[in-house]
GROMACS .gro file of C-alpha atoms in nm:
model
  201
    1MET     CA    1   2.320   1.323   4.729
    2ALA     CA    2   2.016   1.244   4.519
    3PHE     CA    3   2.066   1.162   4.156
    4GLY     CA    4   1.804   1.261   3.905
    5ARG     CA    5   1.750   1.071   3.584
    6SER     CA    6   2.015   1.184   3.341
    7SER     CA    7   1.905   1.253   2.988
    8ARG     CA    8   2.242   1.120   2.876
    9SER     CA    9   2.169   0.779   3.029
   10LYS     CA   10   1.853   0.738   2.821
   11ARG     CA   11   1.953   0.527   2.523
   12PRO     CA   12   1.804   0.627   2.190
   13VAL     CA   13   1.545   0.392   2.048
   14GLU     CA   14   1.657   0.209   1.734
   15PRO     CA   15   1.342   0.190   1.523
   16VAL     CA   16   1.234  -0.121   1.338
   17THR     CA   17   1.196  -0.047   0.967
   18LEU     CA   18   0.936  -0.233   0.761
   19LYS     CA   19   0.861  -0.229   0.390
   20ILE     CA   20   0.502  -0.195   0.270
   21LEU     CA   21   0.385  -0.200  -0.092
   22VAL     CA   22   0.098   0.013  -0.220
   23ALA     CA   23  -0.056  -0.158  -0.523
   24GLY     CA   24  -0.370  -0.153  -0.735
   25GLY     CA   25  -0.499  -0.060  -1.077
   26PHE     CA   26  -0.412   0.237  -1.294
   27GLY     CA   27  -0.537   0.569  -1.156
   28VAL     CA   28  -0.665   0.428  -0.827
   29GLY     CA   29  -0.472   0.672  -0.604
   30LYS     CA   30  -0.143   0.499  -0.518
   31THR     CA   31   0.077   0.804  -0.576
   32THR     CA   32  -0.170   1.019  -0.382
   33MET     CA   33  -0.170   0.773  -0.091
   34VAL     CA   34   0.208   0.763  -0.058
   35GLY     CA   35   0.231   1.143  -0.086
   36ALA     CA   36  -0.044   1.205   0.170
   37VAL     CA   37   0.131   1.018   0.449
   38SER     CA   38   0.503   1.053   0.374
   39GLU     CA   39   0.704   1.264   0.620
   40ILE     CA   40   0.973   1.313   0.356
   41ARG     CA   41   0.930   1.457   0.011
   42PRO     CA   42   0.810   1.149  -0.178
   43LEU     CA   43   1.010   1.014  -0.468
   44ARG     CA   44   0.790   0.993  -0.776
   45THR     CA   45   0.862   0.851  -1.120
   46GLU     CA   46   0.567   0.991  -1.310
   47GLU     CA   47   0.564   1.057  -1.683
   48ARG     CA   48   0.299   1.219  -1.898
   49LEU     CA   49   0.066   0.994  -2.091
   50THR     CA   50   0.115   1.025  -2.465
   51GLU     CA   51  -0.082   0.951  -2.778
   52ALA     CA   52   0.165   0.670  -2.853
   53GLY     CA   53   0.067   0.491  -2.534
   54ARG     CA   54  -0.307   0.534  -2.578
   55PRO     CA   55  -0.360   0.186  -2.735
   56VAL     CA   56  -0.206   0.014  -2.427
   57ASP     CA   57  -0.306   0.257  -2.149
   58ASP     CA   58  -0.663   0.188  -2.041
   59THR     CA   59  -0.788   0.525  -1.915
   60GLU     CA   60  -1.156   0.435  -1.905
   61GLY     CA   61  -1.303   0.586  -1.588
   62VAL     CA   62  -0.994   0.803  -1.530
   63GLU     CA   63  -1.000   1.010  -1.848
   64ALA     CA   64  -0.873   1.320  -1.666
   65LYS     CA   65  -0.552   1.145  -1.560
   66ASN     CA   66  -0.256   1.265  -1.767
   67THR     CA   67   0.044   1.107  -1.588
   68THR     CA   68   0.144   0.756  -1.488
   69THR     CA   69   0.398   0.598  -1.253
   70VAL     CA   70   0.664   0.421  -1.459
   71ALA     CA   71   0.883   0.274  -1.182
   72MET     CA   72   0.765   0.340  -0.827
   73ASP     CA   73   0.665   0.593  -0.566
   74PHE     CA   74   0.861   0.601  -0.241
   75GLY     CA   75   0.780   0.755   0.096
   76ARG     CA   76   0.841   0.708   0.467
   77ILE     CA   77   0.627   0.740   0.778
   78THR     CA   78   0.721   0.705   1.145
   79VAL     CA   79   0.424   0.527   1.302
   80ARG     CA   80   0.580   0.518   1.649
   81GLU     CA   81   0.920   0.606   1.795
   82ASP     CA   82   1.024   0.245   1.740
   83LEU     CA   83   0.850   0.176   1.406
   84VAL     CA   84   0.918   0.327   1.064
   85LEU     CA   85   0.744   0.219   0.745
   86TYR     CA   86   0.899   0.252   0.401
   87LEU     CA   87   0.629   0.275   0.136
   88PHE     CA   88   0.676   0.160  -0.222
   89GLY     CA   89   0.398   0.241  -0.467
   90THR     CA   90   0.388   0.002  -0.762
   91PRO     CA   91   0.311   0.104  -1.121
   92GLY     CA   92  -0.047   0.018  -1.211
   93GLN     CA   93  -0.023  -0.058  -1.581
   94ASP     CA   94   0.035  -0.405  -1.723
   95ARG     CA   95   0.345  -0.303  -1.915
   96PHE     CA   96   0.530  -0.214  -1.593
   97TRP     CA   97   0.442  -0.526  -1.392
   98PHE     CA   98   0.788  -0.673  -1.447
   99LEU     CA   99   0.903  -0.429  -1.175
  100TRP     CA  100   0.677  -0.582  -0.911
  101ASP     CA  101   0.908  -0.872  -0.825
  102GLU     CA  102   1.191  -0.630  -0.747
  103LEU     CA  103   0.969  -0.405  -0.538
  104ALA     CA  104   0.820  -0.701  -0.347
  105GLN     CA  105   1.158  -0.824  -0.222
  106GLY     CA  106   1.159  -0.804   0.159
  107ALA     CA  107   0.808  -0.656   0.190
  108LEU     CA  108   0.624  -0.727   0.515
  109GLY     CA  109   0.286  -0.667   0.352
  110ALA     CA  110   0.086  -0.464   0.103
  111VAL     CA  111  -0.213  -0.239   0.052
  112VAL     CA  112  -0.430  -0.313  -0.250
  113LEU     CA  113  -0.604   0.016  -0.325
  114ALA     CA  114  -0.944  -0.026  -0.492
  115ASP     CA  115  -1.197   0.187  -0.677
  116THR     CA  116  -1.548   0.037  -0.662
  117ARG     CA  117  -1.624   0.181  -1.007
  118ARG     CA  118  -1.342  -0.032  -1.152
  119LEU     CA  119  -1.312  -0.317  -0.903
  120PRO     CA  120  -1.180  -0.575  -1.155
  121ASP     CA  121  -0.864  -0.361  -1.184
  122CYS     CA  122  -0.755  -0.498  -0.844
  123PHE     CA  123  -0.767  -0.865  -0.943
  124ALA     CA  124  -0.409  -0.871  -1.070
  125ALA     CA  125  -0.270  -0.724  -0.745
  126VAL     CA  126  -0.481  -0.956  -0.526
  127ASP     CA  127  -0.367  -1.259  -0.727
  128TYR     CA  128  -0.004  -1.146  -0.712
  129PHE     CA  129   0.006  -1.122  -0.332
  130GLU     CA  130  -0.198  -1.437  -0.278
  131ARG     CA  131   0.036  -1.643  -0.499
  132ARG     CA  132   0.340  -1.516  -0.311
  133SER     CA  133   0.180  -1.541   0.036
  134ILE     CA  134   0.242  -1.172   0.104
  135PRO     CA  135  -0.011  -1.045   0.361
  136PHE     CA  136  -0.228  -0.763   0.228
  137ALA     CA  137  -0.531  -0.552   0.307
  138VAL     CA  138  -0.778  -0.409   0.056
  139ALA     CA  139  -0.845  -0.037   0.100
  140VAL     CA  140  -1.140   0.106  -0.095
  141ASN     CA  141  -1.053   0.462  -0.193
  142ARG     CA  142  -1.352   0.697  -0.157
  143PHE     CA  143  -1.388   0.867  -0.493
  144GLU     CA  144  -1.652   1.136  -0.534
  145GLY     CA  145  -1.959   0.984  -0.697
  146ALA     CA  146  -1.850   0.624  -0.635
  147GLU     CA  147  -2.102   0.401  -0.462
  148ILE     CA  148  -2.005   0.282  -0.114
  149PHE     CA  149  -2.046  -0.091  -0.057
  150PRO     CA  150  -2.024  -0.292   0.268
  151ALA     CA  151  -1.692  -0.466   0.331
  152ASP     CA  152  -1.855  -0.808   0.289
  153THR     CA  153  -1.977  -0.712  -0.059
  154VAL     CA  154  -1.628  -0.603  -0.164
  155ARG     CA  155  -1.481  -0.920  -0.010
  156ALA     CA  156  -1.722  -1.139  -0.207
  157ALA     CA  157  -1.663  -0.949  -0.532
  158LEU     CA  158  -1.286  -0.995  -0.500
  159ASP     CA  159  -1.318  -1.352  -0.364
  160LEU     CA  160  -1.100  -1.269  -0.063
  161ASP     CA  161  -1.019  -1.500   0.226
  162PRO     CA  162  -1.207  -1.409   0.546
  163GLU     CA  163  -0.884  -1.302   0.718
  164VAL     CA  164  -0.799  -1.030   0.464
  165PRO     CA  165  -0.886  -0.686   0.608
  166VAL     CA  166  -1.118  -0.475   0.392
  167LEU     CA  167  -1.124  -0.105   0.481
  168THR     CA  168  -1.251   0.222   0.341
  169CYS     CA  169  -1.012   0.515   0.317
  170ASP     CA  170  -0.947   0.855   0.167
  171ALA     CA  171  -0.607   0.835  -0.005
  172ARG     CA  172  -0.571   1.215   0.032
  173ASP     CA  173  -0.604   1.210   0.411
  174ARG     CA  174  -0.296   1.137   0.624
  175GLY     CA  175  -0.490   0.995   0.919
  176SER     CA  176  -0.700   0.769   0.699
  177VAL     CA  177  -0.393   0.633   0.519
  178ARG     CA  178  -0.210   0.582   0.847
  179ASP     CA  179  -0.499   0.369   0.978
  180VAL     CA  180  -0.477   0.149   0.667
  181LEU     CA  181  -0.102   0.102   0.708
  182VAL     CA  182  -0.137   0.010   1.075
  183ALA     CA  183  -0.403  -0.248   0.978
  184VAL     CA  184  -0.163  -0.401   0.723
  185VAL     CA  185   0.119  -0.427   0.978
  186GLU     CA  186  -0.111  -0.582   1.240
  187HIS     CA  187  -0.248  -0.831   0.985
  188ALA     CA  188   0.103  -0.929   0.873
  189LEU     CA  189   0.223  -0.980   1.231
  190VAL     CA  190  -0.078  -1.198   1.315
  191ARG     CA  191  -0.006  -1.405   1.005
  192ALA     CA  192   0.361  -1.439   1.105
  193ASP     CA  193   0.268  -1.549   1.460
  194ARG     CA  194   0.032  -1.809   1.319
  195VAL     CA  195   0.308  -1.953   1.100
  196ARG     CA  196   0.544  -1.972   1.398
  197GLU     CA  197   0.295  -2.156   1.620
  198PRO     CA  198   0.397  -2.521   1.679
  199ALA     CA  199   0.180  -2.773   1.499
  200GLY     CA  200  -0.101  -2.913   1.708
  201LEU     CA  201  -0.140  -2.610   1.938
   0.00000   0.00000   0.00000
């Protein structure tokens, strides 16, 4: 009697879950990025900007923006059957940076989302991840009317190490965001392997 492969004998795959942060300046597209790729309804903690906050909320270049993330954005994407990413979008304004240390706990890596019209807004996020040795990639969000620069130009402007991936993306497009997240995971794993290598090899 011949036995076929039983579907009951196939053990379900237990996926590895990894935490990725999505960081960057105010109004750069973090909430949009998490929402574009999340397979669940994303958790958002947005509040309307008010006149009272105008002295501390720098809206130059994003004058049309009328909400801001006050805690985090949260989403989830299954990259493969055995790999699930949990995404945590950080608040972009200075007054909410005290939350970053909590959000960064246990993160494998991060995306620093950039707008070439306001590139200095990324410096704080780049410095944060460099100081804490958290692997990250810079993703330049393609805004309408923004000039497109070569990756090497962006790298030089942000004074990035040669190993840091610099990509261009559309934070509204699921496929584009997924490519960025895969690049972050690959970069983080390469970094981890390098740390584990015995000295002298």
